[in-house]
Tab-separated table of C-alpha atoms and ligand atoms in Angstrom:
chain	number	residue	atom	x	y	z
A	319	MET	CA	122.475	161.057	167.732
A	320	SER	CA	121.442	158.350	165.198
A	321	GLU	CA	121.299	159.282	161.702
A	322	GLN	CA	118.277	160.622	160.446
A	323	LYS	CA	116.939	158.436	157.245
A	324	TYR	CA	114.149	159.668	154.591
A	325	LEU	CA	111.894	158.009	151.810
A	326	HIS	CA	111.856	159.431	148.958
A	327	LEU	CA	108.048	160.445	147.723
A	328	ASN	CA	106.845	160.313	144.314
A	329	ASN	CA	106.551	164.012	143.887
A	330	GLY	CA	110.660	164.494	144.558
A	331	LEU	CA	109.938	165.494	148.511
A	332	LYS	CA	111.337	163.448	151.443
A	333	MET	CA	110.060	162.144	154.228
A	334	PRO	CA	111.550	161.180	157.490
A	335	ILE	CA	111.512	157.206	157.893
A	336	LEU	CA	111.120	157.467	161.505
A	337	GLY	CA	108.316	159.587	162.769
A	338	TYR	CA	106.677	160.381	166.092
A	339	GLY	CA	103.118	159.243	166.806
A	340	THR	CA	100.848	161.002	168.736
A	341	TRP	CA	97.484	159.296	168.967
A	342	MET	CA	95.996	158.698	172.851
A	343	ALA	CA	97.863	161.305	174.255
A	344	SER	CA	96.130	164.068	176.047
A	345	GLU	CA	96.864	167.493	175.255
A	346	GLU	CA	99.148	167.947	178.881
A	347	GLU	CA	101.076	164.734	177.890
A	348	ILE	CA	101.575	165.469	174.315
A	349	THR	CA	103.070	169.199	175.143
A	350	VAL	CA	105.674	167.608	177.459
A	351	ALA	CA	106.002	164.641	174.939
A	352	VAL	CA	106.361	166.692	171.615
A	353	ASN	CA	108.956	169.278	173.675
A	354	GLU	CA	111.084	166.125	174.278
A	355	ALA	CA	110.444	164.537	170.841
A	356	LEU	CA	112.081	167.602	169.193
A	357	GLU	CA	114.808	167.644	171.517
A	358	ILE	CA	115.762	163.877	171.178
A	359	GLY	CA	115.403	164.569	167.135
A	360	TYR	CA	112.272	163.646	165.762
A	361	ARG	CA	111.393	165.691	163.195
A	362	HIS	CA	108.549	163.678	161.340
A	363	ILE	CA	105.330	164.201	163.666
A	364	ASP	CA	101.647	162.422	162.929
A	365	THR	CA	98.917	163.676	164.557
A	366	ALA	CA	95.189	164.453	163.274
A	367	PRO	CA	91.919	166.307	164.574
A	368	VAL	CA	90.524	163.061	165.998
A	369	TYR	CA	93.411	162.755	168.271
A	370	LEU	CA	92.409	166.370	170.028
A	371	ASN	CA	95.745	167.582	170.268
A	372	GLU	CA	96.674	169.504	167.229
A	373	LYS	CA	96.154	172.907	169.313
A	374	ALA	CA	98.689	171.805	172.103
A	375	ILE	CA	101.461	170.462	169.143
A	376	GLY	CA	100.850	173.699	167.570
A	377	ASN	CA	101.741	175.431	170.513
A	378	VAL	CA	105.202	173.352	170.909
A	379	LEU	CA	105.971	173.879	167.226
A	380	GLN	CA	105.581	177.789	167.469
A	381	GLU	CA	107.453	177.671	170.379
A	382	TRP	CA	110.283	176.144	168.650
A	383	LEU	CA	109.894	177.601	165.395
A	384	SER	CA	109.784	181.055	166.650
A	385	ALA	CA	112.988	180.574	168.618
A	386	GLY	CA	114.705	179.621	165.977
A	387	LYS	CA	115.353	176.273	167.222
A	388	VAL	CA	114.064	174.173	164.562
A	389	LYS	CA	113.296	175.300	160.920
A	390	ARG	CA	110.286	174.839	159.181
A	391	SER	CA	111.708	173.387	156.509
A	392	SER	CA	113.133	170.471	158.605
A	393	LEU	CA	109.993	169.403	160.228
A	394	PHE	CA	107.739	166.881	158.461
A	395	VAL	CA	104.332	167.478	159.867
A	396	THR	CA	101.262	165.259	158.880
A	397	THR	CA	97.891	165.640	159.571
A	398	LYS	CA	94.618	163.747	158.523
A	399	LEU	CA	91.095	164.813	156.850
A	400	PRO	CA	88.948	163.246	159.751
A	401	PRO	CA	86.274	161.016	158.818
A	402	PRO	CA	83.062	163.605	159.400
A	403	GLY	CA	85.209	166.075	156.912
A	404	ASN	CA	85.265	163.099	154.239
A	405	LYS	CA	83.228	165.153	151.732
A	406	PRO	CA	84.492	167.511	148.760
A	407	ASP	CA	82.938	170.821	150.018
A	408	LEU	CA	84.790	170.228	153.610
A	409	VAL	CA	88.429	169.324	152.764
A	410	GLU	CA	89.798	173.024	152.373
A	411	SER	CA	88.117	174.266	155.246
A	412	THR	CA	88.725	171.357	157.559
A	413	LEU	CA	92.652	171.519	156.750
A	414	ARG	CA	92.314	175.090	157.255
A	415	LYS	CA	91.159	174.717	160.589
A	416	SER	CA	93.931	171.764	161.552
A	417	LEU	CA	96.611	174.515	160.332
A	418	ALA	CA	95.139	177.145	162.356
A	419	ASP	CA	95.427	174.710	165.214
A	420	LEU	CA	98.811	173.640	164.306
A	421	GLN	CA	100.008	177.246	163.816
A	422	LEU	CA	101.538	176.277	160.391
A	423	ASP	CA	101.125	177.625	156.801
A	424	TYR	CA	101.059	174.234	155.204
A	425	VAL	CA	101.477	170.992	156.379
A	426	ASP	CA	103.871	168.342	154.866
A	427	LEU	CA	101.351	165.568	154.382
A	428	TYR	CA	97.729	165.440	154.358
A	429	LEU	CA	95.931	162.095	154.686
A	430	ILE	CA	92.402	160.945	154.014
A	431	HIS	CA	92.223	159.200	157.293
A	432	THR	CA	89.532	156.561	156.585
A	433	PRO	CA	87.778	155.668	153.316
A	434	PHE	CA	84.501	156.032	155.131
A	435	THR	CA	82.454	159.228	156.205
A	436	VAL	CA	80.503	159.839	159.428
A	437	MET	CA	77.753	162.405	160.233
A	438	LEU	CA	78.001	165.202	162.799
A	439	ASP	CA	75.141	166.264	165.152
A	440	GLU	CA	74.259	169.768	165.751
A	441	ASN	CA	76.868	170.418	168.620
A	442	GLY	CA	79.718	168.914	166.626
A	443	GLU	CA	79.818	165.272	168.147
A	444	PHE	CA	79.694	162.303	166.195
A	445	LYS	CA	75.949	161.645	165.171
A	446	ARG	CA	74.925	158.482	167.061
A	447	TYR	CA	71.715	155.985	166.862
A	448	GLU	CA	69.856	155.525	169.984
A	449	ASP	CA	72.177	152.317	170.924
A	450	GLY	CA	75.444	154.418	170.770
A	451	THR	CA	76.466	153.351	167.282
A	452	ILE	CA	77.780	155.875	164.898
A	453	MET	CA	75.749	157.193	161.994
A	454	VAL	CA	77.639	156.916	158.575
A	455	ASP	CA	77.036	158.961	155.260
A	456	PRO	CA	77.182	156.612	153.005
A	457	SER	CA	77.751	159.035	149.849
A	458	THR	CA	81.230	159.379	150.318
A	459	ASP	CA	83.181	159.823	147.047
A	460	HIS	CA	86.770	159.193	146.965
A	461	ALA	CA	87.441	160.655	143.522
A	462	ALA	CA	85.498	163.859	144.288
A	463	ILE	CA	87.153	164.321	147.588
A	464	TRP	CA	90.682	163.643	145.914
A	465	LYS	CA	90.193	166.413	143.364
A	466	GLU	CA	90.083	168.770	146.398
A	467	MET	CA	93.062	167.261	147.922
A	468	GLU	CA	94.690	167.937	144.581
A	469	GLY	CA	93.712	171.374	145.150
A	470	LEU	CA	95.069	171.819	148.641
A	471	VAL	CA	98.637	171.463	147.086
A	472	ALA	CA	97.770	173.988	144.329
A	473	LYS	CA	97.407	176.387	146.931
A	474	GLY	CA	100.408	175.581	148.677
A	475	LEU	CA	98.174	174.212	152.184
A	476	ALA	CA	99.783	170.764	151.668
A	477	LYS	CA	103.125	169.628	150.033
A	478	SER	CA	102.306	165.921	149.476
A	479	ILE	CA	98.719	164.186	149.882
A	480	GLY	CA	97.652	160.513	150.630
A	481	ILE	CA	95.474	158.251	152.098
A	482	SER	CA	94.972	155.931	155.060
A	483	ASN	CA	93.365	153.082	155.832
A	484	PHE	CA	92.356	152.395	152.208
A	485	ASN	CA	92.393	148.718	150.786
A	486	LEU	CA	94.060	147.516	147.567
A	487	GLN	CA	90.763	147.853	145.513
A	488	GLN	CA	90.053	151.478	146.977
A	489	ILE	CA	93.664	152.327	146.117
A	490	GLU	CA	93.248	150.934	142.499
A	491	ARG	CA	89.941	152.670	141.787
A	492	LEU	CA	90.948	155.995	143.342
A	493	ARG	CA	94.430	155.876	141.364
A	494	LYS	CA	92.453	156.015	138.061
A	495	HIS	CA	90.939	159.270	138.834
A	496	CYS	CA	94.101	160.811	139.916
A	497	THR	CA	95.992	163.488	138.713
A	498	ILE	CA	98.293	163.742	141.587
A	499	GLN	CA	99.245	159.899	142.468
A	500	PRO	CA	99.108	159.687	146.246
A	501	GLN	CA	102.195	160.036	147.956
A	502	VAL	CA	102.001	157.924	150.844
A	503	LEU	CA	99.646	155.362	152.137
A	504	GLN	CA	99.507	154.980	156.080
A	505	ILE	CA	98.241	151.476	157.407
A	506	GLU	CA	98.471	149.119	160.588
A	507	TYR	CA	101.824	147.269	160.081
A	508	HIS	CA	103.709	144.936	162.336
A	509	ILE	CA	104.933	141.400	162.350
A	510	TYR	CA	101.230	139.824	163.065
A	511	LEU	CA	99.868	142.188	160.159
A	512	GLN	CA	102.114	142.186	156.861
A	513	GLN	CA	99.547	142.916	153.861
A	514	PRO	CA	101.965	141.627	151.328
A	515	GLU	CA	99.672	141.965	148.626
A	516	LEU	CA	98.949	145.798	149.593
A	517	ILE	CA	102.817	146.353	149.956
A	518	GLU	CA	103.774	145.096	146.751
A	519	TYR	CA	101.062	146.942	145.097
A	520	CYS	CA	102.054	150.229	146.639
A	521	LYS	CA	105.796	149.246	145.819
A	522	ALA	CA	104.790	148.935	142.196
A	523	SER	CA	102.744	152.190	142.044
A	524	ASP	CA	105.677	154.311	144.027
A	525	ILE	CA	103.623	154.921	146.821
A	526	ALA	CA	105.655	155.202	150.128
A	527	ILE	CA	103.647	153.504	153.189
A	528	THR	CA	104.088	154.503	156.926
A	529	ALA	CA	103.268	151.864	159.482
A	530	TYR	CA	100.980	152.708	162.114
A	531	SER	CA	100.986	150.728	165.236
A	532	PRO	CA	104.172	149.192	164.918
A	533	LEU	CA	104.103	148.113	168.398
A	534	GLY	CA	100.695	146.795	168.420
A	535	SER	CA	99.212	149.560	169.895
A	536	LYS	CA	98.419	148.877	173.400
A	537	GLY	CA	96.059	151.838	173.765
A	538	VAL	CA	93.239	150.468	171.476
A	539	GLY	CA	92.758	147.469	174.279
A	540	ALA	CA	91.815	150.413	176.998
A	541	LEU	CA	89.722	151.972	174.067
A	542	ASN	CA	87.960	148.649	173.433
A	543	LYS	CA	87.322	148.494	177.053
A	544	MET	CA	85.664	151.533	177.284
A	545	VAL	CA	83.261	151.288	174.637
A	546	GLY	CA	82.628	147.581	175.600
A	547	VAL	CA	84.318	145.786	173.383
A	548	GLU	CA	85.766	142.481	174.278
A	549	ARG	CA	88.940	141.296	172.444
A	550	GLU	CA	92.260	139.878	173.588
A	551	LEU	CA	94.950	141.561	171.811
A	552	PRO	CA	98.593	140.289	171.030
A	553	ASP	CA	101.238	141.534	172.938
A	554	LEU	CA	104.189	141.854	170.379
A	555	LEU	CA	106.815	142.878	173.002
A	556	GLU	CA	106.786	139.767	174.386
A	557	VAL	CA	106.803	137.254	170.844
A	558	PRO	CA	109.606	135.328	171.565
A	559	GLU	CA	111.310	135.317	168.272
A	560	VAL	CA	111.229	139.200	168.457
A	561	LYS	CA	113.033	138.798	172.356
A	562	GLN	CA	115.573	136.182	170.984
A	563	ILE	CA	116.871	138.597	168.222
A	564	ALA	CA	116.451	141.560	170.439
A	565	LYS	CA	118.847	139.768	173.190
A	566	LYS	CA	121.472	139.097	170.405
A	567	TYR	CA	122.009	142.742	169.610
A	568	HIS	CA	121.417	144.233	172.953
A	569	LYS	CA	118.280	145.748	172.064
A	570	SER	CA	114.765	145.943	172.970
A	571	ALA	CA	111.635	143.991	171.808
A	572	ALA	CA	110.417	147.524	170.294
A	573	GLN	CA	113.442	148.137	168.664
A	574	VAL	CA	113.578	145.128	166.938
A	575	LEU	CA	110.229	145.455	165.693
A	576	LEU	CA	110.836	148.974	164.612
A	577	ARG	CA	114.003	148.224	162.502
A	578	TRP	CA	112.437	144.893	160.816
A	579	ILE	CA	109.892	147.464	159.587
A	580	VAL	CA	112.363	150.341	158.039
A	581	GLU	CA	114.490	147.597	156.706
A	582	LYS	CA	111.533	146.591	154.452
A	583	GLY	CA	111.824	150.308	153.391
A	584	LEU	CA	108.546	151.448	155.247
A	585	SER	CA	108.139	154.566	157.384
A	586	VAL	CA	107.352	154.230	161.126
A	587	ILE	CA	105.620	156.342	163.745
A	588	PRO	CA	105.649	154.650	166.958
A	589	LYS	CA	103.928	156.610	169.798
A	590	SER	CA	105.511	157.105	173.285
A	591	THR	CA	105.096	159.980	175.916
A	592	ASN	CA	107.660	158.249	178.349
A	593	SER	CA	111.302	159.759	177.530
A	594	LYS	CA	113.106	156.756	177.870
A	595	ARG	CA	110.938	154.890	175.461
A	596	MET	CA	111.126	157.609	172.885
A	597	ARG	CA	114.702	157.590	172.884
A	598	GLU	CA	114.840	153.715	172.795
A	599	ASN	CA	112.348	154.007	169.596
A	600	LYS	CA	114.794	156.561	167.769
A	601	ASP	CA	117.976	154.546	168.552
A	602	ILE	CA	117.069	152.105	165.977
A	603	PHE	CA	119.697	153.062	163.149
A	604	ASP	CA	123.003	151.514	164.602
A	605	PHE	CA	122.123	147.483	164.117
A	606	LYS	CA	120.878	145.541	161.399
A	607	LEU	CA	118.685	142.202	161.042
A	608	SER	CA	120.249	139.467	159.275
A	609	PRO	CA	118.054	138.397	156.161
A	610	GLU	CA	117.411	134.973	158.020
A	611	GLU	CA	116.239	137.110	160.996
A	612	ILE	CA	113.695	139.279	158.644
A	613	GLU	CA	112.619	136.044	157.185
A	614	GLN	CA	112.116	134.591	160.656
A	615	LEU	CA	109.816	137.814	161.625
A	616	ASN	CA	107.934	137.545	158.226
A	617	LYS	CA	107.178	134.019	159.076
A	618	LEU	CA	104.950	135.453	162.001
A	619	ASP	CA	102.407	137.079	160.013
A	620	ALA	CA	99.278	136.204	161.156
A	621	ASN	CA	96.733	138.550	159.752
A	622	VAL	CA	95.782	139.999	163.238
A	623	ARG	CA	94.501	143.489	163.012
A	624	VAL	CA	94.689	145.608	166.096
A	625	VAL	CA	92.897	148.968	164.802
A	626	ASP	CA	89.787	147.166	163.221
A	627	PHE	CA	87.445	150.278	164.769
A	628	ALA	CA	85.521	148.364	166.740
A	629	PHE	CA	85.731	151.116	169.272
A	630	PHE	CA	84.040	153.277	166.466
A	631	LYS	CA	80.951	150.804	166.325
A	632	GLY	CA	78.672	151.414	163.346
A	633	VAL	CA	81.228	152.527	160.628
A	634	GLU	CA	81.663	148.750	159.705
A	635	LYS	CA	78.119	149.161	158.154
A	636	HIS	CA	79.375	152.138	155.473
A	637	PRO	CA	80.047	150.858	152.003
A	638	GLU	CA	83.694	151.830	151.955
A	639	PHE	CA	84.472	150.115	155.117
A	640	PRO	CA	87.780	148.761	154.195
A	641	PHE	CA	88.426	145.823	156.316
B	848	LIG	N1	96.121	156.572	160.345
B	848	LIG	C1	95.049	155.800	161.489
B	848	LIG	O1	94.416	155.404	161.484
B	848	LIG	C2	96.257	155.332	162.748
B	848	LIG	C3	95.699	154.642	163.382
B	848	LIG	C4	96.415	154.229	164.590
B	848	LIG	C5	98.088	154.911	164.956
B	848	LIG	N2	98.120	155.963	163.996
B	848	LIG	C6	99.213	156.756	164.071
B	848	LIG	O2	100.431	155.848	164.629
B	848	LIG	C7	100.861	155.986	165.758
B	848	LIG	C8	101.286	154.853	166.724
B	848	LIG	O3	100.593	153.836	166.739
B	848	LIG	P1	99.838	153.754	167.966
B	848	LIG	O4	99.705	155.154	168.870
B	848	LIG	O5	98.380	153.342	167.437
B	848	LIG	O6	100.392	152.331	168.413
B	848	LIG	P2	101.961	152.182	168.921
B	848	LIG	O7	103.193	152.857	168.574
B	848	LIG	O8	102.115	150.696	168.008
B	848	LIG	O9	102.346	151.585	170.145
B	848	LIG	C9	102.145	152.616	171.204
B	848	LIG	C10	102.089	151.987	172.454
B	848	LIG	O10	103.362	151.466	172.983
B	848	LIG	C11	103.788	151.874	174.134
B	848	LIG	N3	105.464	152.048	173.794
B	848	LIG	C12	105.738	152.704	172.649
B	848	LIG	N4	107.364	152.629	172.826
B	848	LIG	C13	107.652	151.622	173.726
B	848	LIG	C14	108.541	151.111	173.839
B	848	LIG	N5	109.801	150.961	173.396
B	848	LIG	N6	108.510	149.677	174.866
B	848	LIG	C15	107.472	149.443	175.438
B	848	LIG	N7	106.136	150.032	175.087
B	848	LIG	C16	106.428	151.255	174.174
B	848	LIG	C17	103.255	153.235	174.307
B	848	LIG	O11	103.441	153.454	175.884
B	848	LIG	P3	103.965	154.675	176.100
B	848	LIG	O12	103.440	156.216	175.743
B	848	LIG	O13	103.920	154.575	177.859
B	848	LIG	O14	105.493	154.500	175.853
B	848	LIG	C18	101.634	152.966	173.976
B	848	LIG	O15	101.050	152.413	174.896
B	848	LIG	C19	99.953	156.653	166.596
B	848	LIG	O16	100.523	157.725	167.393
B	848	LIG	C20	99.246	157.521	165.239
B	848	LIG	O17	100.265	158.530	165.170
B	848	LIG	C21	97.546	156.128	162.834
């Protein structure tokens, strides 16, 4: 099995550099897939209440833990404070609900999923205007939410805390109000969206970065179609430079895309529910890109964001919408 590498977080804890993403997989799919992921050796699992699969993941984790097949201390489980829970008074109860679903006493990493807040209706569904667009709650107060996030660490409910989808200005502002600095920023990151300023800032501030949608997130296209968003998305697996490098190392295009990210010192969480591709995505520690190849891929940056939340129409009106 390939060696498992770690990123060292600013609180002294470590996070496996390679994780397993779980967005857009049904409970049935994810039950089979998380079992398989653990068999293959993934130990870092990324989920969120909005993925609607924490319960299924919790069942699998519980089976593995109670059978003694894995120790809690060797797992790294991340979940997120969802956009409707983005209010100080909801932080702890929202994490406690995730913990109950995941059947865990603590998560290794709790992230504020988005810098914006949305409203729920009386049935617990996203509150919408008549035209279907989401109603936002503009009262979001990052500093007050963060104080509650820090409280989760004090209570032992989260080992590390962080943010996701925050832009540089939002992080800079938040850091002025922190007792605990964010350990991790989770953002979309791949050859077409490299955000060098944001990455530089986080490196200088000792905030570890997790790259989401590293393969270009094919599922977003389907999601966009479902809600009527017409948008052509790039196919990162078909980029000629990536394919050419893959051929040289007898690796797949996906492996080159992932390897390029870990060589930059970022953590990466590809999602697959396909057994062969899950193995492929984990098998990226036995080859190394040359500095020229890394540079060749760096040059492909095109500032193309795939997860722009267009499928979540209305949130772009929130004063803290980050993009
Ligand atoms: N914080 C956030 O706001 C946020 C946003 C987006 C994602 N995330 C996290 O990041 C994870 C990864 O991002 P993502 O799911 O958006 O996209 P991704 O990992 O870039 O791409 C997943 C897609 O690529 C396919 N795939 C996986 N491995 C492949 C391979 N080796 N060759 C060819 N195709 C492959 C998958 O299909 P198969 O399953 O059929 O293999 C799936 O359609 C998510 O699952 C989630 O945990 C977080």
